[in-house]
Coordinates of C-alpha atoms (C1' of nucleotides) in Angstrom, one line a residue:
Chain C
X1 CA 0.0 0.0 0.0
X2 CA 1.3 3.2 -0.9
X3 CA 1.8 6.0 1.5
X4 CA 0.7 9.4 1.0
X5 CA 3.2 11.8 0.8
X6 CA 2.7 14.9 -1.0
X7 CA 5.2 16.6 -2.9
X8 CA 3.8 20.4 -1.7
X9 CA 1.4 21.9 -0.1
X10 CA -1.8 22.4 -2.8
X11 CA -2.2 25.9 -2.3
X12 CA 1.5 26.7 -3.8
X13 CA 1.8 23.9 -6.6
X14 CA 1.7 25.7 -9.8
X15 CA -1.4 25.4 -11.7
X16 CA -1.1 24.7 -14.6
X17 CA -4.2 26.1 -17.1
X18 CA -7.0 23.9 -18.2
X19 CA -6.3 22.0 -21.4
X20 CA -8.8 23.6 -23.8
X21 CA -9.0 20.5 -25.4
X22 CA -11.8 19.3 -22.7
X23 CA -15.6 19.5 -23.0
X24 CA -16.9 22.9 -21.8
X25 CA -19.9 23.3 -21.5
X26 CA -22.3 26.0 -20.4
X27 CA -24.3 25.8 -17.1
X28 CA -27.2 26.6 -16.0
X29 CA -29.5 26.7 -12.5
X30 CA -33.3 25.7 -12.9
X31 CA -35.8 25.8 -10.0
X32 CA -38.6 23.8 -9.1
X33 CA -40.1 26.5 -6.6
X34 CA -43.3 24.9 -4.7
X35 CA -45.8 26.9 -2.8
X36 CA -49.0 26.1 -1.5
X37 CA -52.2 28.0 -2.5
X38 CA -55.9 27.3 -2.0
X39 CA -55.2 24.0 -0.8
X40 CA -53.3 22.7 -3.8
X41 CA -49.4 22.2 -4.6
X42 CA -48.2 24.7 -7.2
X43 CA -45.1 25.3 -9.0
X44 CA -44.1 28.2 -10.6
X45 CA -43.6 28.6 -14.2
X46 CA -42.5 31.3 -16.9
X47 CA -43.1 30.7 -20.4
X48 CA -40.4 31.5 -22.9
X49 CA -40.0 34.6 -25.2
X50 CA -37.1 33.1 -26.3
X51 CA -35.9 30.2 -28.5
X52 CA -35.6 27.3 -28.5
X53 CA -39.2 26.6 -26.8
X54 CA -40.5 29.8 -27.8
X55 CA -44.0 30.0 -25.6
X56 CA -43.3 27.2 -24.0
X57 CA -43.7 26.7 -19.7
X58 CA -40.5 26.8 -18.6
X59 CA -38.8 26.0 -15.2
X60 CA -37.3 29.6 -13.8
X61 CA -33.4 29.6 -14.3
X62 CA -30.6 30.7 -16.2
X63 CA -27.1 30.6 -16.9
X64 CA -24.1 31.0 -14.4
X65 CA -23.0 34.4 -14.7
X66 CA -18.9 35.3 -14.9
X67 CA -18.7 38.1 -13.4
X68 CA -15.2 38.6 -15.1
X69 CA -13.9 35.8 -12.7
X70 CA -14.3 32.6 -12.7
X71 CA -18.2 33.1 -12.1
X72 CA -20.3 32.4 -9.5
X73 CA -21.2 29.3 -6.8
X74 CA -23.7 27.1 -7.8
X75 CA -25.8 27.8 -5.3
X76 CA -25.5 31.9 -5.0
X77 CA -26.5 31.7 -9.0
X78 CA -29.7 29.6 -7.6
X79 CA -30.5 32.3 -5.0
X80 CA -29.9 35.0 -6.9
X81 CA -32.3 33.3 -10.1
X82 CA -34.7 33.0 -7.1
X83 CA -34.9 36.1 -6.1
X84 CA -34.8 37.9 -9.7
X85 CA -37.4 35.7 -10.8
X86 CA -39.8 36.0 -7.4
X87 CA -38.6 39.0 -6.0
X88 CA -38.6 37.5 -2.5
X89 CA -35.4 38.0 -0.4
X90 CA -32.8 35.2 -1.3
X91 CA -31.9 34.2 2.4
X92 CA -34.7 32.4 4.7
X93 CA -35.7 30.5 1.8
X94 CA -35.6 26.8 1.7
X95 CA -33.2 26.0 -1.1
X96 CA -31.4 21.9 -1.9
X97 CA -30.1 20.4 -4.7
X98 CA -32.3 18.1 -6.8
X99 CA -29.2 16.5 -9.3
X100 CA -28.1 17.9 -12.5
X101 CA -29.5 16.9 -16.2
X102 CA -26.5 17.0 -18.9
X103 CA -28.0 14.9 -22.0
X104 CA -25.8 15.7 -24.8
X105 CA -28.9 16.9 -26.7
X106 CA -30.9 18.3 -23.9
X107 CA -30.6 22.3 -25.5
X108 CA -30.6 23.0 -29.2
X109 CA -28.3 25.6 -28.5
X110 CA -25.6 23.4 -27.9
X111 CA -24.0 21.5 -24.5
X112 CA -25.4 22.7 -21.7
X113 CA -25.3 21.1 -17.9
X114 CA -28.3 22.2 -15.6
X115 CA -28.6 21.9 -12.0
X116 CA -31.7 21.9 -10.6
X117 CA -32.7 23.0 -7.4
X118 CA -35.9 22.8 -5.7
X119 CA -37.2 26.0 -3.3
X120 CA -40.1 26.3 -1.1
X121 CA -42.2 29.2 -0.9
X122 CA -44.4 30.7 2.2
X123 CA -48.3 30.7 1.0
X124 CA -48.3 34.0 2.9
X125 CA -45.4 35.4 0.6
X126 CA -46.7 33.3 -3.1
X127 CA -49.0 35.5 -4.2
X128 CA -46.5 38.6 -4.6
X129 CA -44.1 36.5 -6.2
X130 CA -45.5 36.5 -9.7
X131 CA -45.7 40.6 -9.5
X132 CA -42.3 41.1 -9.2
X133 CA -39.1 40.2 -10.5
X134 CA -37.5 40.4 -14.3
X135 CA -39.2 37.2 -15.0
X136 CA -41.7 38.2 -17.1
X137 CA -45.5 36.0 -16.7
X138 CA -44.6 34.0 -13.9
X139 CA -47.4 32.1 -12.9
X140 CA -48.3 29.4 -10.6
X141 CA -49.3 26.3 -11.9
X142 CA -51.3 23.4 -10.2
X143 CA -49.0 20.1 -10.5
X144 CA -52.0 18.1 -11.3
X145 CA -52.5 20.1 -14.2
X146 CA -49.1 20.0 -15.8
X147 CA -49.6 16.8 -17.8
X148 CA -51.3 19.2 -20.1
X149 CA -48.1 21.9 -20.6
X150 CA -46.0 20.7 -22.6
X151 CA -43.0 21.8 -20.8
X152 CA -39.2 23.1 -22.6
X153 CA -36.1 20.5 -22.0
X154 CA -36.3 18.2 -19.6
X155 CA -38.2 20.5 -17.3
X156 CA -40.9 18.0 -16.6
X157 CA -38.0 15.0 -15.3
X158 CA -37.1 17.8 -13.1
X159 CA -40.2 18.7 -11.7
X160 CA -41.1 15.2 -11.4
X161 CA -38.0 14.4 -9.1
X162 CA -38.4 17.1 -7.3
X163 CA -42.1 16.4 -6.6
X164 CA -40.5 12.4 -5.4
X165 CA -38.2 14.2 -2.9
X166 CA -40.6 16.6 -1.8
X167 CA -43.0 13.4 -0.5
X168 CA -40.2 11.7 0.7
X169 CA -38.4 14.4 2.7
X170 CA -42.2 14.8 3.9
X171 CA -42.0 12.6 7.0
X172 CA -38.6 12.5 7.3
X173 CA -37.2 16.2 7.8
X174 CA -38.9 19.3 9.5
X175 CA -39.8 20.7 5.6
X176 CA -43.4 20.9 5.8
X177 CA -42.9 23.8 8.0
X178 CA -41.5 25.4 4.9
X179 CA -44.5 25.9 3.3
X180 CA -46.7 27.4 6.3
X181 CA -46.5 30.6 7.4
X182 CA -44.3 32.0 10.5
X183 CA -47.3 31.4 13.2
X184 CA -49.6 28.3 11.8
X185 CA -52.2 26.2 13.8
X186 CA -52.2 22.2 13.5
X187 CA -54.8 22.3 11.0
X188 CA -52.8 24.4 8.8
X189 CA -49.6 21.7 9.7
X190 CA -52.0 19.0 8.5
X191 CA -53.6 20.4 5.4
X192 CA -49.5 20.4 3.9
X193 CA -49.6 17.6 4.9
X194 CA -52.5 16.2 3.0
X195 CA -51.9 17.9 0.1
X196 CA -48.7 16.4 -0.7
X197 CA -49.5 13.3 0.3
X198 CA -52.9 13.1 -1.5
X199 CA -54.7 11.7 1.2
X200 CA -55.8 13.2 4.4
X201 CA -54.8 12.2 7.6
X202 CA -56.6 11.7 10.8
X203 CA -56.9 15.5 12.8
X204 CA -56.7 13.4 16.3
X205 CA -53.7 11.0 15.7
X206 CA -51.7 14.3 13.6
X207 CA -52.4 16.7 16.9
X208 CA -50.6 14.1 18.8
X209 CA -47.5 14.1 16.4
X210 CA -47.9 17.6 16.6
X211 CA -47.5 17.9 20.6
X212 CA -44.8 15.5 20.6
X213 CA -43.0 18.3 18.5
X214 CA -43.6 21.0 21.1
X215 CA -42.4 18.3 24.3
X216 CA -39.5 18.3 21.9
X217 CA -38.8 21.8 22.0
X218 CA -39.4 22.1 18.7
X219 CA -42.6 24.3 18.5
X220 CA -44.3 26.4 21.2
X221 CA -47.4 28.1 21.4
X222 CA -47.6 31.7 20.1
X223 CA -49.9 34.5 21.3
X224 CA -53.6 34.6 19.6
X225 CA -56.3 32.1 18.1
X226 CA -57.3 31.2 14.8
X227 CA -61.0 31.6 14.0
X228 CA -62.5 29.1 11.3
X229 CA -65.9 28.5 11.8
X230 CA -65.6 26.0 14.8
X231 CA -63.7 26.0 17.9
X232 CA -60.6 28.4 17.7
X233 CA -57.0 27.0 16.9
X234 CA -54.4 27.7 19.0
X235 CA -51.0 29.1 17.3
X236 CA -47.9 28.3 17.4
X237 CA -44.7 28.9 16.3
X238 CA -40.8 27.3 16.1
X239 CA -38.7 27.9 18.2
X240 CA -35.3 27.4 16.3
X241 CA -35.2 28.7 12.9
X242 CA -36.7 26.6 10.2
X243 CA -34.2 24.2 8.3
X244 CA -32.6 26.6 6.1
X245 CA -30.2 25.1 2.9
X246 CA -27.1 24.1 2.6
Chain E
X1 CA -53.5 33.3 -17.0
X2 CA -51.6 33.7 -20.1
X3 CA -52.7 30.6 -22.2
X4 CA -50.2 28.1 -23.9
X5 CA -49.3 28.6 -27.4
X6 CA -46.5 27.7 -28.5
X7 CA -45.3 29.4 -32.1
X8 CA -43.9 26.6 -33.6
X9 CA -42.8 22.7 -32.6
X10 CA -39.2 23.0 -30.6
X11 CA -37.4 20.6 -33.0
X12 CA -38.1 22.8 -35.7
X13 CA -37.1 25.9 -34.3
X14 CA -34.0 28.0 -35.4
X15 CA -31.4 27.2 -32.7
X16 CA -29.4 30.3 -32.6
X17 CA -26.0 29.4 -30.9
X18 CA -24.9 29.7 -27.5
X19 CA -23.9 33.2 -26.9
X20 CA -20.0 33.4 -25.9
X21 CA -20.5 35.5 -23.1
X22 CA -21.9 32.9 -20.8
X23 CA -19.7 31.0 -18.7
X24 CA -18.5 27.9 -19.7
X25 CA -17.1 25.4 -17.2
X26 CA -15.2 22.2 -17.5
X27 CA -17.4 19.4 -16.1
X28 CA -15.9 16.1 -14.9
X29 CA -17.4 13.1 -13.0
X30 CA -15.9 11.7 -9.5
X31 CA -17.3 8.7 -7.7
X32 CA -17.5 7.2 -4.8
X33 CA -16.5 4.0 -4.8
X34 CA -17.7 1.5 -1.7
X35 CA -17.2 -1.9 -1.6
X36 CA -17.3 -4.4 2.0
X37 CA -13.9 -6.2 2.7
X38 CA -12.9 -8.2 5.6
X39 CA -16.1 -6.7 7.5
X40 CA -15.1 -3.1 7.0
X41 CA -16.3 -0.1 4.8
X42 CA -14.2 0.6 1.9
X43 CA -14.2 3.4 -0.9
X44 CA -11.7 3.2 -3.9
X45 CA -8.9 6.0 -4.0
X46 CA -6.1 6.8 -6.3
X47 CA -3.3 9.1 -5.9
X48 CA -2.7 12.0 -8.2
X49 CA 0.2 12.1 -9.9
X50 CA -0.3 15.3 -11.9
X51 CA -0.9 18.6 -10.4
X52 CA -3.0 20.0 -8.6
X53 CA -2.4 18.0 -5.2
X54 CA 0.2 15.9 -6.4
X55 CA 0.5 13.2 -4.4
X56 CA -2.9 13.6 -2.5
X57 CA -5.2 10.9 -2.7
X58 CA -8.7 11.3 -4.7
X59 CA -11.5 9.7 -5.8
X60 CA -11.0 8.5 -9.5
X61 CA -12.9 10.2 -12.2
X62 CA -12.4 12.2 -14.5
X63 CA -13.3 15.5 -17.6
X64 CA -16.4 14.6 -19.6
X65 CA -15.0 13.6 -23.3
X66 CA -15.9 15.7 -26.3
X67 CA -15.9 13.1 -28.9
X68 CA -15.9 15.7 -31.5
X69 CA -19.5 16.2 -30.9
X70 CA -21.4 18.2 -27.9
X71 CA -19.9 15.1 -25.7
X72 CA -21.0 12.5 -23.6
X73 CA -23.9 12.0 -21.3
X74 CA -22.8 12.8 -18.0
X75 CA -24.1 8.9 -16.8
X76 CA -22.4 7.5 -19.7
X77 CA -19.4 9.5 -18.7
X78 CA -19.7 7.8 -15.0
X79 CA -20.1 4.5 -16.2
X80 CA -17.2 5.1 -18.6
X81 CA -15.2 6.4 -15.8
X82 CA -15.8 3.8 -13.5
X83 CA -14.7 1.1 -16.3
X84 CA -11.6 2.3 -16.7
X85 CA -10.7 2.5 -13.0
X86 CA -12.0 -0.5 -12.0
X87 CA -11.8 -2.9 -15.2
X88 CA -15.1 -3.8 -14.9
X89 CA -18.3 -4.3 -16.9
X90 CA -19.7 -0.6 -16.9
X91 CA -23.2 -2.8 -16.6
X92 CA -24.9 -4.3 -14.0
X93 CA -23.5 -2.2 -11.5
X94 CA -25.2 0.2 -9.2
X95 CA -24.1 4.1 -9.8
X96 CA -26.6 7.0 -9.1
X97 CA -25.7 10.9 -9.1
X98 CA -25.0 12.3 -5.6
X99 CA -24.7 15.7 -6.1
X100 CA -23.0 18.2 -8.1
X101 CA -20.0 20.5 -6.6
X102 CA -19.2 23.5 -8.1
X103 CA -17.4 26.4 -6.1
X104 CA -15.8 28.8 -8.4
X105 CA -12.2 27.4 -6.6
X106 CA -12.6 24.3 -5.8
X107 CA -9.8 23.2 -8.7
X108 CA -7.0 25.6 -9.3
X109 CA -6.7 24.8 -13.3
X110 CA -10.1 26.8 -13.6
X111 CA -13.6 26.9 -13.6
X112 CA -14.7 23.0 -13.0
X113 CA -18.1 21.9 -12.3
X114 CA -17.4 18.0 -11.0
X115 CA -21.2 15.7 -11.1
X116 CA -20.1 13.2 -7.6
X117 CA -21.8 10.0 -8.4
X118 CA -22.0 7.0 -6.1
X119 CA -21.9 3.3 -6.9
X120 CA -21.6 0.3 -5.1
X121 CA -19.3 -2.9 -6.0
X122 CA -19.7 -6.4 -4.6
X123 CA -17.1 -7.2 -2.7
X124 CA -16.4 -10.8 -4.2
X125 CA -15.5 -8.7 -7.3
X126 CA -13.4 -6.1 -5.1
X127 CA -10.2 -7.9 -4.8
X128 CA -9.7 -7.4 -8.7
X129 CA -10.7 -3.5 -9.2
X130 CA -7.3 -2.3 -8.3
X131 CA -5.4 -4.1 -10.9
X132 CA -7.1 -3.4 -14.1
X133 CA -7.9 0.0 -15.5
X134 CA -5.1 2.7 -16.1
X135 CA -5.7 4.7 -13.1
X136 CA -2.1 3.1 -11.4
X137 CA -2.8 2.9 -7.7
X138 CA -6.0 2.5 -6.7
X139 CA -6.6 1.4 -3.7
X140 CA -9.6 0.3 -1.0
X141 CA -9.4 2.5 1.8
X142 CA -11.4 2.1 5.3
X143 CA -13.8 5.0 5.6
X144 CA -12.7 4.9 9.4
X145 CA -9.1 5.9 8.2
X146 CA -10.1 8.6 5.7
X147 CA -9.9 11.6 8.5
X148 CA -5.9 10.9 8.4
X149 CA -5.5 11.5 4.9
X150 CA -5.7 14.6 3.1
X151 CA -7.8 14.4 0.4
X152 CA -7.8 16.5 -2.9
X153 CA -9.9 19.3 -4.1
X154 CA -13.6 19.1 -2.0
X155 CA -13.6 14.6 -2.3
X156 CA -14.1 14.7 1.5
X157 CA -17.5 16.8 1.2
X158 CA -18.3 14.1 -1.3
X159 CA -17.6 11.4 0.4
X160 CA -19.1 12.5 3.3
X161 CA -22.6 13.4 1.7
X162 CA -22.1 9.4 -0.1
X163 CA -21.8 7.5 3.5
X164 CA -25.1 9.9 4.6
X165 CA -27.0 8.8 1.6
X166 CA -25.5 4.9 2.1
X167 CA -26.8 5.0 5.4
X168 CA -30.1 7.0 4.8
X169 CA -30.4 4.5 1.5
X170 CA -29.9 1.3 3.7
X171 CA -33.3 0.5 5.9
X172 CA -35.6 2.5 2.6
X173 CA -34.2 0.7 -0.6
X174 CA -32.7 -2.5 -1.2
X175 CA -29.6 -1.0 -1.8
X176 CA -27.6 -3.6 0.7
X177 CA -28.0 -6.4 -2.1
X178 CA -25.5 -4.6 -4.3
X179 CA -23.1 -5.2 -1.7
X180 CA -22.9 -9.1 -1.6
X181 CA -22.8 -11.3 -4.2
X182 CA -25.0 -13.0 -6.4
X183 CA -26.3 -15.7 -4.1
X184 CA -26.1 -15.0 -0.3
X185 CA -27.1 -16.0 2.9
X186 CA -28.9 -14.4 5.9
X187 CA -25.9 -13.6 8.0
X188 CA -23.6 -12.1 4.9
X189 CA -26.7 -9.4 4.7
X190 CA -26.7 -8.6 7.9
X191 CA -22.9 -8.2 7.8
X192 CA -23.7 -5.6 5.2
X193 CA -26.2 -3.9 7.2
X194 CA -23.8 -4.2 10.8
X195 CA -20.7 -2.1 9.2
X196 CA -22.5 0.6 7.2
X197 CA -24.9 0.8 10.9
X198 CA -21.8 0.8 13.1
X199 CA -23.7 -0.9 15.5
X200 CA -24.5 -5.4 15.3
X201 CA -28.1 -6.2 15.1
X202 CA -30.1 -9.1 16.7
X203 CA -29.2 -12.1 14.2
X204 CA -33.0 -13.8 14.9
X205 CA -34.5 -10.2 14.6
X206 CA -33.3 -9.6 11.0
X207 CA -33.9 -13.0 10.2
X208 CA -37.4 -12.4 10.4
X209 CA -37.3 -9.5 8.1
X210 CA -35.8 -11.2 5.9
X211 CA -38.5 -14.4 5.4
X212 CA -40.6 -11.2 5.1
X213 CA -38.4 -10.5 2.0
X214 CA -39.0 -13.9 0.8
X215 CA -42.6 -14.5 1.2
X216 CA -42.6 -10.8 -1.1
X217 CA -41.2 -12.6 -3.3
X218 CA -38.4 -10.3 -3.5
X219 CA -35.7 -13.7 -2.7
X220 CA -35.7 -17.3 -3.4
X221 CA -33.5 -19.8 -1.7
X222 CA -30.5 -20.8 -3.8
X223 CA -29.1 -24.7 -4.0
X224 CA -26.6 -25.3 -1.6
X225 CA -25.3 -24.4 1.7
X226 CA -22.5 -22.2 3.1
X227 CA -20.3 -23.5 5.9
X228 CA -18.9 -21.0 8.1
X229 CA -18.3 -23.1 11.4
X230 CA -21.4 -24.0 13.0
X231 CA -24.9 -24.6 11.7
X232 CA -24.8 -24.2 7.9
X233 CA -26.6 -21.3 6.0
X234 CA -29.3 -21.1 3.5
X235 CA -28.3 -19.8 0.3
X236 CA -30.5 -17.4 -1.4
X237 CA -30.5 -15.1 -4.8
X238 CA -32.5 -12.4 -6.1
X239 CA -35.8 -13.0 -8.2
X240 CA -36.2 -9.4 -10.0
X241 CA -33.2 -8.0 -11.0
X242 CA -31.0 -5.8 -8.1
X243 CA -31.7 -2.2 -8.2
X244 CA -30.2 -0.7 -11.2
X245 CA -29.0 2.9 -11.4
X246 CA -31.3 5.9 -13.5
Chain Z
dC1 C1' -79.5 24.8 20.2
dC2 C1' -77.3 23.3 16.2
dA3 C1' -73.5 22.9 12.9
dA4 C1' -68.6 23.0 12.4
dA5 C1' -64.2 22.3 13.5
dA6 C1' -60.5 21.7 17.3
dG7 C1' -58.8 18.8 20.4
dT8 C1' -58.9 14.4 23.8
dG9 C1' -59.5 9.4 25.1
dT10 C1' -59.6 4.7 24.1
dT11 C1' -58.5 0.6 22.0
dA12 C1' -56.9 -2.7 18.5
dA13 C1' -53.3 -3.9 15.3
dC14 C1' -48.8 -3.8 14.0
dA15 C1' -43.7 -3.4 14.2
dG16 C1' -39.5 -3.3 16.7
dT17 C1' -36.7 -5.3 20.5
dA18 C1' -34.7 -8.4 23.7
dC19 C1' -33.6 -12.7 24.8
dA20 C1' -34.3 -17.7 25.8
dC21 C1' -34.0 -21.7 23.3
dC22 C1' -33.4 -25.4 19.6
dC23 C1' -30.8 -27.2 15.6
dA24 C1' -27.1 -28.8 12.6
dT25 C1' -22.5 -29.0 11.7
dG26 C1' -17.1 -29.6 12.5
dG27 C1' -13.6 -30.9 15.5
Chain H
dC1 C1' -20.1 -34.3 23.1
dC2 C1' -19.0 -29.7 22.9
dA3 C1' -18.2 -25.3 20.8
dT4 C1' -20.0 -22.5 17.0
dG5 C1' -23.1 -20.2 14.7
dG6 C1' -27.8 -20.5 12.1
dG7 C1' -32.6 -20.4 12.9
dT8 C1' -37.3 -20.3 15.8
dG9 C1' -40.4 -19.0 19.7
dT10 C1' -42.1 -15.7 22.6
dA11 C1' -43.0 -12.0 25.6
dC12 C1' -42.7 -6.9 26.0
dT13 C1' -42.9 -2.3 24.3
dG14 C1' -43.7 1.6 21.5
dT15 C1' -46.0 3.4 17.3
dT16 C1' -49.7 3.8 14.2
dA17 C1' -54.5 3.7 12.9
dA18 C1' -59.4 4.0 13.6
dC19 C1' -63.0 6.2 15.7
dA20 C1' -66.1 7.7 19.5
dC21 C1' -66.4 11.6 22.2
dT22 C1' -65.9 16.3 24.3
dT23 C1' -65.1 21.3 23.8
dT24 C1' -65.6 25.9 21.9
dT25 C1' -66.9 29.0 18.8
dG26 C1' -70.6 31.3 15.1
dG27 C1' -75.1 31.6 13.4

DNA sequence: CCAAAAGTGTTAACAGTACACCCATGG
DNA sequence: CCATGGGTGTACTGTTAACACTTTTGG
């Protein structure tokens, strides 16, 4: 087995320049943003004024900028398309990685590699989004109406693993409380619930998961009720900030 | 809501090029390698003999080629990749994408956007990887004995995010199969599930889970028995097919 | 007082855990 | 016949699921 023994230090070896004769290719950032609005899972979409896919729904994204440099992170260029195209501010937003698409043929236009991230949105902030922003005709769309659009690239893989990961991470990580607003009550917990998992769940068996959460320090009671049309909801709030990206 | 009308079918579309001013990045694949030998944890390494971190020790991978065309799919790439480390059949081998890394200096040659896939070797096919393939000095290494070496560009973020997803993988897919060989027996899976745990589990408890597995009809007893001491083993094999990548 | 919706109680079914025990083989 | 390790039985516990029931509001 050999040992490791480096020559020098990393930071001082000389670095030699790229060989052009590699593959470069041009990247890009595409979002899958999910909100939740009258009781239904949206994503938002723009549709194209540009070729190739020319009026088209499109997943909002765009290339990595240089900046002169060597450009930017992956992940800045994602916040940064996020907030251009929403208009929200680009920290406190739930932002992950979904995986990257990089079929040779995947853009007319020639090789390009796109990461695609997914983003979830406040219901109490979605409804500004579409206003703002240079992004023109942003809309939300309902996802169980997109098997109509006919969507550009490879948009509707993305959307399609992101929709897989967002059920999964359901009931494994704290990222329903992504989509509620900063104070919610447990029927607002549950109905995210529901709608991503299709099916509604018991209101008695998902308070219980619910206090479990605030034994565990994770949620506490906030100030106020919540008047529906029955008996009043108490609300609540966390208690540590909300999972935020990486 | 702006209806959907596309002027024309993409494919018929002018494709005006890519414009120059957008960055373009080197892309290249890296992946981590595990395999299970002598009841411990392994991931293939090489060591660099070209700079940067000459001498450092790396996963193996490599540039996506150009072929004189837009290049190769980045799976294809992968598969290719792993082929030429290992010497094995780029088929019937389990490899999914990880993640995708992509600071703007995480390689000091230049802009490089590196697509970490993971994939998973049997171990009765292990002993041979490091021979073949013309990355010289490959080696398995113990995950336990990674901290002491210092690894090149961001491999220990990737390797790190790889043994989450092993583990997170392990209880909700049947990712473990991929990590004995073709015909097996009750104890050599729970081996594989004991060392990526950390922690031995109850050998009549996971037997149980695994008739469960049987009467699914997800294993079939195999002719033959395995001697290993005391009572002799069952032998089993797959019926569908092990989990192959996307 | 009645409908609606929040929240509580109760119980049955199931899954996970611990551990005692039996079985088949090699030495 | 004994040590070794595979495989079975069983009791216990915690979690989930189903559903009846109480509470608090508005009309």
């Amino acid at each position: 087995m050999p040992r490791h023994t480096p020559d020098q230090p990393p930071d001082t070896q000389p670095t030699a320049p790229l060989p052009a004769a590699f593959l470069h290719a041009a990247v890009t950032v595409d979002l899958v943003v999910f909100t939740i609005l009258d009781a239904d899972l949206k994503i938002l979409l723009i549709q194209r004024r540009e070729p190739p896919f020319v009026g088209h729904w499109a997943l909002p994204g765009g290339f990595l900028r240089s900046d002169g440099g060597l450009g930017e992170d992956l992940d800045a260029a994602a916040r940064r398309e996020l907030q251009e195209e929403t208009g929200l501010p680009p920290a406190g937003m739930y932002l992950a990685q979904l995986g990257t698409y990089g079929k040779p043929d995947r853009d007319p236009r020639g090789r390009v590699v796109s990461v695609a991230y997914f983003a979830l949105v406040r219901p109490d902030l979605a409804p500004f989004v579409a206003a703002g922003g240079d992004a023109a005709n942003a809309t939300w769309h309902s996802v169980s109406e997109l098997a109509r659009l006919s969507l550009a690239f490879d948009h509707a893989a993305m959307i399609a693993a992101a929709q897989a990961r967002l059920r999964q991470e359901l009931d494994t990580t704290g990222i329903a409380f992504e989509l509620v607003p900063a104070t919610f009550t447990t029927p607002e917990l549950r109905a995210v619930h529901d709608v991503i998992k299709g099916i509604p769940s018991d209101p008695g068996n998902f308070r219980r998961k619910f206090q479990a959460m605030i034994t565990d320090g994770l949620i506490e009671q906030a100030p106020g009720k919540r008047i529906t049309g029955g008996k009043p909801a108490m609300v609540y709030r966390f208690r540590q900030q909300p999972t935020e990206s990486s």
